[in-house]
Coordinates of C-alpha atoms in Angstrom, one line a residue:
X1 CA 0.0 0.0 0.0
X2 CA 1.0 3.5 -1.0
X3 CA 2.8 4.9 2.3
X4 CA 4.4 8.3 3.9
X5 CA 7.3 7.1 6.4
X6 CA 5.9 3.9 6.4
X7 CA 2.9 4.8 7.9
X8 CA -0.4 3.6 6.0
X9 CA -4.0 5.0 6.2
X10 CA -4.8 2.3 9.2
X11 CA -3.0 0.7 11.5
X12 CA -4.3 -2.3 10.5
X13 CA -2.4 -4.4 13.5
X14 CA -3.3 -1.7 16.0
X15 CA -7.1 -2.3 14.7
X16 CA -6.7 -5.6 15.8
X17 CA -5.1 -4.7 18.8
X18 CA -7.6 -2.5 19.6
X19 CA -10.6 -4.4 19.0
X20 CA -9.4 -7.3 20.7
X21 CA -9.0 -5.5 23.4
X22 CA -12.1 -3.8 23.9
X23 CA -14.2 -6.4 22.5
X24 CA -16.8 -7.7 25.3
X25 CA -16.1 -11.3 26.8
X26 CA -18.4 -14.0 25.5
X27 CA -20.9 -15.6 27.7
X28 CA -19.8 -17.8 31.2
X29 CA -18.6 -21.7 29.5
X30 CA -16.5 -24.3 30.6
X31 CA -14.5 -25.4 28.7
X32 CA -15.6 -28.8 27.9
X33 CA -18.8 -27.1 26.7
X34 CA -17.1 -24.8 24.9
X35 CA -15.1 -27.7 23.0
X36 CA -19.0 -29.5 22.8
X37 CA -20.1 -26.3 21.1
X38 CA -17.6 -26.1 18.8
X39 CA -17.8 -29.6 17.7
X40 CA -21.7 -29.6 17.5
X41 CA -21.7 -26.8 15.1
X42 CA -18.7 -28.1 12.6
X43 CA -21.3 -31.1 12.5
X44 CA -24.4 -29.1 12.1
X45 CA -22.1 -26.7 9.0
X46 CA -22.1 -30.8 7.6
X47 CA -25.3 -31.7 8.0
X48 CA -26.9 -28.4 6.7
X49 CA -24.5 -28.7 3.8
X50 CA -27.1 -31.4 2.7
X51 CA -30.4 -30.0 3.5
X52 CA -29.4 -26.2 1.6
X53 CA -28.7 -28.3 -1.5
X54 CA -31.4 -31.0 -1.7
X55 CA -34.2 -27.6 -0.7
X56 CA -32.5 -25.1 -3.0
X57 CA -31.5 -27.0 -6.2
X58 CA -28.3 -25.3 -6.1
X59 CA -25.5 -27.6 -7.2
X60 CA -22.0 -26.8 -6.7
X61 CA -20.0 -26.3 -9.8
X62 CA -16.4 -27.0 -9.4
X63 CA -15.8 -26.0 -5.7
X64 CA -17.7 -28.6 -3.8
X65 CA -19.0 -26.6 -0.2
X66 CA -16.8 -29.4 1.8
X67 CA -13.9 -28.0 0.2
X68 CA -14.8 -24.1 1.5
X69 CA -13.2 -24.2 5.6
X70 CA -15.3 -24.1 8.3
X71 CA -13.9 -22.1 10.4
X72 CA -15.7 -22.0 14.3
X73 CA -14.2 -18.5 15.9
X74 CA -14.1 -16.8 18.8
X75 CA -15.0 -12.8 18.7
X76 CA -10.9 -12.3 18.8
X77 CA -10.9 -14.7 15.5
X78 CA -13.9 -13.2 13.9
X79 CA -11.8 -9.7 14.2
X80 CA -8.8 -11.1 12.6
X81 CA -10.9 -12.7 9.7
X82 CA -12.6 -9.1 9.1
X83 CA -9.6 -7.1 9.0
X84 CA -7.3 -9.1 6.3
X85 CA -10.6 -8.8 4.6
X86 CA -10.9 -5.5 4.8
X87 CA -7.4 -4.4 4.4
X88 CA -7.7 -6.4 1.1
X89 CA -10.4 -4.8 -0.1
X90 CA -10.3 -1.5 1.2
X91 CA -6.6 -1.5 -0.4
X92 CA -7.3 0.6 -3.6
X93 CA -9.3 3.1 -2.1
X94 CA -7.0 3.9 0.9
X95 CA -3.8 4.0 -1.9
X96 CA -5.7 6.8 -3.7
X97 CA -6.2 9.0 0.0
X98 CA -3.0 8.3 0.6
X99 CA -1.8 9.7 -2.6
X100 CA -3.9 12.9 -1.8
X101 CA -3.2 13.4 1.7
X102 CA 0.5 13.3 0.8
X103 CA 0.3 16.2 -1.5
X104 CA -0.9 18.5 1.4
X105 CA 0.5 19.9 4.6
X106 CA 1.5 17.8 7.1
X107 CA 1.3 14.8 4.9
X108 CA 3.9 12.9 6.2
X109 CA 3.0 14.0 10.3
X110 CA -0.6 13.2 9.4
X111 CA 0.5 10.0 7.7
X112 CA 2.2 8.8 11.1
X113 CA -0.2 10.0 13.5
X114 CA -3.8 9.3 11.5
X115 CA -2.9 5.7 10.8
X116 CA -2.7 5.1 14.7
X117 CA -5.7 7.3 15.7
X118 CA -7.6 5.4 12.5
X119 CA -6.5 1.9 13.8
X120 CA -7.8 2.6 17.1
X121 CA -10.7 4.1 15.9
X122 CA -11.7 1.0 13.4
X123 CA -10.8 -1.3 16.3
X124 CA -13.1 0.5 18.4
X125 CA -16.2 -0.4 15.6
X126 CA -14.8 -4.1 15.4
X127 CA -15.2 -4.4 18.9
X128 CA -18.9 -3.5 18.4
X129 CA -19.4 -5.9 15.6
X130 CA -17.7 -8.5 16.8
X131 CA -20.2 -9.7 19.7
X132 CA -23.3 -9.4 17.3
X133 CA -22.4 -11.2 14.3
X134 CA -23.5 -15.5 14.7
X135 CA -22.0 -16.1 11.2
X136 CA -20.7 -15.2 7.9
X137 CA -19.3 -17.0 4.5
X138 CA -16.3 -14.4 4.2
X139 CA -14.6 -14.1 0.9
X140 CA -12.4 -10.9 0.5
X141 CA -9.7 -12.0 2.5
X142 CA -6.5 -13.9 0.7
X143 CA -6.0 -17.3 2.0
X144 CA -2.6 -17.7 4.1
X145 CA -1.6 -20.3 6.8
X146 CA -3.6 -19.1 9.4
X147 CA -6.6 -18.4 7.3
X148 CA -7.3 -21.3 4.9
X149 CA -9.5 -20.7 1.7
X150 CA -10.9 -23.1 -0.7
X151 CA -8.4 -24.2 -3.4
X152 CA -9.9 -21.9 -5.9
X153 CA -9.3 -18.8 -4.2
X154 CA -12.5 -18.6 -2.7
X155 CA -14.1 -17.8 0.7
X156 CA -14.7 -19.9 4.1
X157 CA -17.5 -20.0 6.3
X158 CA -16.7 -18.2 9.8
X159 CA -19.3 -19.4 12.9
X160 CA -19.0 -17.5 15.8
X161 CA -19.3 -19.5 19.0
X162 CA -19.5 -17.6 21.9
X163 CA -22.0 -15.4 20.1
X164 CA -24.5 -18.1 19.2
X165 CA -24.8 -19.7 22.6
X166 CA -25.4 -15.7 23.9
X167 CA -28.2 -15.1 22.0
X168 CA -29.7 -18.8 22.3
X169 CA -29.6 -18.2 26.1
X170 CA -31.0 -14.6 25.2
X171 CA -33.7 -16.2 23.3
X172 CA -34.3 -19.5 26.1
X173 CA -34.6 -21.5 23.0
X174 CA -33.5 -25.1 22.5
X175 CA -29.5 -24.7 22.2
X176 CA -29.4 -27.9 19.5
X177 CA -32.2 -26.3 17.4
X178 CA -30.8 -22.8 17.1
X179 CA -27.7 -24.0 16.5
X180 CA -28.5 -26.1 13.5
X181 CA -30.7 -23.3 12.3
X182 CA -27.8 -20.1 12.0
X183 CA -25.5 -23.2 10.4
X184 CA -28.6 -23.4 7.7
X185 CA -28.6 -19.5 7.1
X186 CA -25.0 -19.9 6.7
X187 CA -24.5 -22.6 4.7
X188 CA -26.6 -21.3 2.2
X189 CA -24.4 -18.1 1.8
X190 CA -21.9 -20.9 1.1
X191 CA -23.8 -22.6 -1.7
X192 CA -24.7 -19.2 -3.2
X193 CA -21.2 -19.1 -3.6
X194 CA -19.6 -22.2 -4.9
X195 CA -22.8 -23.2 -7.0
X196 CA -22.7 -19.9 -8.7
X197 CA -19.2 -19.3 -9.6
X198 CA -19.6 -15.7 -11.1
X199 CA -20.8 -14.3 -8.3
X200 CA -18.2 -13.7 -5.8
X201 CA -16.3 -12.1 -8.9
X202 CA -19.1 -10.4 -9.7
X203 CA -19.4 -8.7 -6.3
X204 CA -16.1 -7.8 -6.1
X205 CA -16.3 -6.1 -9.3
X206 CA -19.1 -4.1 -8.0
X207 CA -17.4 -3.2 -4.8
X208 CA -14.7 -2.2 -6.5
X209 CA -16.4 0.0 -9.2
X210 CA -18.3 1.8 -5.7
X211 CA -14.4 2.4 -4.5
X212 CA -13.0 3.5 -7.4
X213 CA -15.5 6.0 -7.7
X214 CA -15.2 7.4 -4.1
X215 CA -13.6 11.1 -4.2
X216 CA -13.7 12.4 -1.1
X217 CA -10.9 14.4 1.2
X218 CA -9.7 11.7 3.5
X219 CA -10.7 14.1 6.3
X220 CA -14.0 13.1 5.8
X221 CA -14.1 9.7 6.1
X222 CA -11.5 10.0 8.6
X223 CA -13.9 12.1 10.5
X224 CA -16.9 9.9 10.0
X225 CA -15.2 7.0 11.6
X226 CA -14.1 9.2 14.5
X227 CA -17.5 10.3 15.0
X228 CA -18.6 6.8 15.2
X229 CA -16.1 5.9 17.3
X230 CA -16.8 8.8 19.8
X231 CA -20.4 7.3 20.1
X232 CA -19.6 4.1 21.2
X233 CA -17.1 5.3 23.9
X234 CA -19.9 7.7 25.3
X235 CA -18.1 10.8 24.0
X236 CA -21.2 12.3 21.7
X237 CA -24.6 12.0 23.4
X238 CA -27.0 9.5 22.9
X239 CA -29.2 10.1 19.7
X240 CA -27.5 13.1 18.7
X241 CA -27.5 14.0 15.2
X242 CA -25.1 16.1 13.3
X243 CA -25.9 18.2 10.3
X244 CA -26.0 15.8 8.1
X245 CA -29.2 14.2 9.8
X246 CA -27.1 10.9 10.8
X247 CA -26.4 9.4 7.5
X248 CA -24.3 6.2 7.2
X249 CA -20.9 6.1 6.3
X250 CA -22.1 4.9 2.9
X251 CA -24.3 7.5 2.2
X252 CA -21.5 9.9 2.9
X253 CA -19.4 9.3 0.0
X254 CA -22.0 8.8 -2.6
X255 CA -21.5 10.5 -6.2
X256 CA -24.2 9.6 -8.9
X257 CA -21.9 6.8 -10.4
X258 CA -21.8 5.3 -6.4
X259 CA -25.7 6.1 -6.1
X260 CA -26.3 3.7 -9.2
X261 CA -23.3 0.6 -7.8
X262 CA -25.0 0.5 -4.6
X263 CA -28.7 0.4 -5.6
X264 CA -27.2 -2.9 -7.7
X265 CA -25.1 -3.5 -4.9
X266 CA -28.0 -3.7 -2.2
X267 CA -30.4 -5.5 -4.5
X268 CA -27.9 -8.6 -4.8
X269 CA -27.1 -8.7 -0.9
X270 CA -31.2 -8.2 -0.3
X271 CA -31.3 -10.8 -2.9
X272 CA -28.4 -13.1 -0.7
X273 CA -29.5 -11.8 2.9
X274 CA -33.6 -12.8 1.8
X275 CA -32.4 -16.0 0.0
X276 CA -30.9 -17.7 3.3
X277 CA -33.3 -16.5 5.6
X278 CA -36.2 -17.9 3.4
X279 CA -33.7 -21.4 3.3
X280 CA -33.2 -21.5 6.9
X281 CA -37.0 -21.3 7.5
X282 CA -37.7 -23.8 4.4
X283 CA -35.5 -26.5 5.7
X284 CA -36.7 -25.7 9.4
X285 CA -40.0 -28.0 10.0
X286 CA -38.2 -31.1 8.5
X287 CA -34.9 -30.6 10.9
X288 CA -35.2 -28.4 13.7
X289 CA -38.5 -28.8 15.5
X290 CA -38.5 -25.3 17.3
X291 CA -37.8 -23.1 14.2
X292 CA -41.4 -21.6 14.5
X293 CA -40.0 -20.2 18.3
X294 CA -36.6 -20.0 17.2
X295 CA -38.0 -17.5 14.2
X296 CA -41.0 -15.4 16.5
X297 CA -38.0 -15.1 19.3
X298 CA -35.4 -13.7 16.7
X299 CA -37.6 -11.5 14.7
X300 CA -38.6 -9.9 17.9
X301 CA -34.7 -9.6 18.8
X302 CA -34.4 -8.0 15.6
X303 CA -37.1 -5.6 16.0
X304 CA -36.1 -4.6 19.4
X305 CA -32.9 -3.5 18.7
X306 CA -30.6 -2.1 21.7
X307 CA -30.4 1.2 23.8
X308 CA -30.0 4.7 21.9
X309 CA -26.5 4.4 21.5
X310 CA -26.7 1.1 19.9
X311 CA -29.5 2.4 17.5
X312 CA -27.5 5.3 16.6
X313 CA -24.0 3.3 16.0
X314 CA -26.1 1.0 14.0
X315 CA -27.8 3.6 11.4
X316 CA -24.1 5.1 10.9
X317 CA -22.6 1.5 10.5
X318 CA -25.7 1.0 8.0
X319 CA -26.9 -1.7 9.8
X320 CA -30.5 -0.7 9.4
X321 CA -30.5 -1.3 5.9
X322 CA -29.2 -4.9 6.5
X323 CA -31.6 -5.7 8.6
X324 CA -34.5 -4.3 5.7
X325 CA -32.6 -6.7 3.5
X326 CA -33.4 -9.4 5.0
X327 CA -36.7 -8.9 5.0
X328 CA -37.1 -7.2 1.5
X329 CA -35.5 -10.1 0.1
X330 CA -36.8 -12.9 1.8
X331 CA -40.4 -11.3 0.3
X332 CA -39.1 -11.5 -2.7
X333 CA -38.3 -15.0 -2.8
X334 CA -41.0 -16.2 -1.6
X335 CA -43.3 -14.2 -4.1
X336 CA -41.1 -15.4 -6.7
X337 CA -41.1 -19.2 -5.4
X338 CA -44.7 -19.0 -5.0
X339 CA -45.6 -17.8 -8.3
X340 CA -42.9 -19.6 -10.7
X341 CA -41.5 -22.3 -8.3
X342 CA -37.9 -23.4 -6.7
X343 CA -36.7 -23.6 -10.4
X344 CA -37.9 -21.1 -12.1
X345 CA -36.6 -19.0 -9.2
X346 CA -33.1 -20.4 -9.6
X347 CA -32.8 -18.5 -12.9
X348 CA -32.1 -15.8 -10.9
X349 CA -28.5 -17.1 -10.2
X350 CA -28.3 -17.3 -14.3
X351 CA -26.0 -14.1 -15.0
X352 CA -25.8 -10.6 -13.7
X353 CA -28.6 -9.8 -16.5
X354 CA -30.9 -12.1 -14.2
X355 CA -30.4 -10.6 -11.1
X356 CA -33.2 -8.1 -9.6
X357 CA -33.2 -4.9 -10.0
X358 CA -33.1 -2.8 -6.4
X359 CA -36.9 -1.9 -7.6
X360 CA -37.3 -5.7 -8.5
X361 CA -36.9 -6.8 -5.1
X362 CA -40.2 -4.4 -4.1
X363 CA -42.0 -5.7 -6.8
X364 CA -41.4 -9.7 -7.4
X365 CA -43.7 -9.8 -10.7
X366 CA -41.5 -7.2 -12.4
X367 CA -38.7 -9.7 -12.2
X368 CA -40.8 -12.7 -13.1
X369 CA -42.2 -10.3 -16.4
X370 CA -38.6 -9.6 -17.3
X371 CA -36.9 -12.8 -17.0
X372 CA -39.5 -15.3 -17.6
X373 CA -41.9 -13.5 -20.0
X374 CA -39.1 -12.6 -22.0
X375 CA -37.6 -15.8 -21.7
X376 CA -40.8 -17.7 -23.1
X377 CA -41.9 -15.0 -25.3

């Protein structure tokens, strides 16, 4: 990465640092249980492997989902996972501030000092994420010793222990069940992945395009993360709003070009987010006998949400608008299932052409006029 002194945007190893430090300890485990916990769900990542294929249709071309890792992590592993994917790729984008900072005043003081203070201030968010997220199929990251990839280059499926048996005690639901049911969701992210092997390109390429177009003095973003920051250590009051009526970080560094990538962008991860949900729920009745509690007890988690501060960390963060994905696009496969069936809803994986539109997703039958109409017309 383009550096002044040495010193890069982040301090990518103080992030970790950071985070790791401040991250929250998981929930009171012995540590037999703990060892029972992680093998349960490396058998239940198996076992759903099954159940997503024969329910979906999806079958894996060339990267088998045995041969993705399976990686059970602790919140400390989940932050190390995130930031080699991030620091891969955020890597253009923070070359190009780089470049521009330089040219100023200061560049090389501000190159030295902002790459600490921004390390500490991205650990600071990890440390937030890290005791929400139950699971990810993370693919950004390169493989290396420590963090093993499939042979083709592509992702591995991350389930976070400590987090899963919080919220099932959260929740009082049947440990086994709940279990079983995050490794479904999951496990269908990774058969999105190695049955349709354009996509994780595909996204890439679109994440890319939304960096490449990003022209914005590094101040700002640097700012937004340190206001984000500042709210989770208590240092901005709860529910305050700036100027800008608390927009995300995304929505600060939007041009038209951006505005257009991330309507595309949030159709396909509505589309992905919608798709597993509506999977885990599918495969539910025939596997885990609790999913209808398991699914009442987590919607209302959902809906709930935290205290003020949590609220406001997560409409900066963007969170909101995952959680509307999940819900947008599980409505729109089911509409889409309902009407034109399992397979005629798999054309959807097809090509980028056959992928909804962000207006798609709100409207079901203006996919299935497009792609199926025009198809048999």
């Amino acid at each position: 990465m383009t550096s002044i002194g040495g010193a890069e945007m982040v301090d990518w190893n103080l992030a970790v640092a950071t985070a790791t430090r401040l991250v929250r300890p998981g929930p009171e485990i012995s540590r037999e249980e703990a060892r029972e916990v992680v093998a349960e769900l490396r058998r239940h990542a198996k076992a759903a492997e099954e159940h997503v294929r024969s329910f979906t249709r999806m079958i894996p071309e060339g990267t088998e989902p045995e041969d993705t890792p399976v990686l059970v992590v602790d919140r400390a592993g989940w932050i190390k996972v995130n930031v080699a994917g991030f620091r891969e790729l955020l890597r253009p984008l923070l070359g190009k501030m780089q470049d521009r900072r330089a040219g100023g005043p200061g560049g090389a003081v501000l190159g030295a000092v902002g790459g600490k203070v921004t390390g500490v201030e991205v650990g600071m968010l990890l440390s937030f994420l890290a005791s929400r997220v139950l699971g990810q199929y993370e693919t950004f990251a390169p493989a290396t010793r420590e963090l093993p990839a499939s042979a083709d280059g592509g992702g591995r499926l991350l389930l976070v222990a400590p987090n899963i048996v919080h919220v099932e005690r959260e929740l009082d639901v049947d440990p086994h069940d709940f279990r079983l049911w995050v490794a479904l969701h999951e496990e269908t992210h990774r058969t999105q992945f190695t049955a349709v092997p354009w996509l994780r390109d595909h996204l890439q390429g679109e994440i890319q395009s939304f960096l490449d177009e990003t022209d914005v003095d590094p101040m700002t973003v640097l700012e937004r993360l340190r206001e984000a920051a500042q709210s989770l250590a208590g240092g901005r009051p709860e529910g305050e709003e700036g100027e800008d009526g608390g927009r995300s970080l995304v929505e600060l560094v939007q041009t038209p070009a951006q505005r257009e990538i991330l309507g595309r962008l949030t159709a396909v991860m509505s589309l992905l987010e919608g798709h597993a949900d509506y999977v885990m729920d599918g495969v539910g009745p025939e596997v885990v006998s609790s999913v209808g509690e398991i699914r009442e007890k987590f919607q209302q988690r959902r809906a709930r949400g935290a205290g003020r501060l949590d609220q406001a960390l997560r409409k900066l963060l963007g969170l909101d608008a995952k959680l509307r994905q999940y819900r947008d696009g599980e409505r729109f496969v089911r509409a889409v299932v309902d009407e034109v069936g399992m397979d005629g809803f798999n054309r959807v994986w097809t090509s980028p052409n056959t992928l909804p539109t962000k207006a798609e997703i709100a409207k079901p039958a203006d996919w299935i006029a497009r792609v199926h109409r025009k198809a048999e017309s």
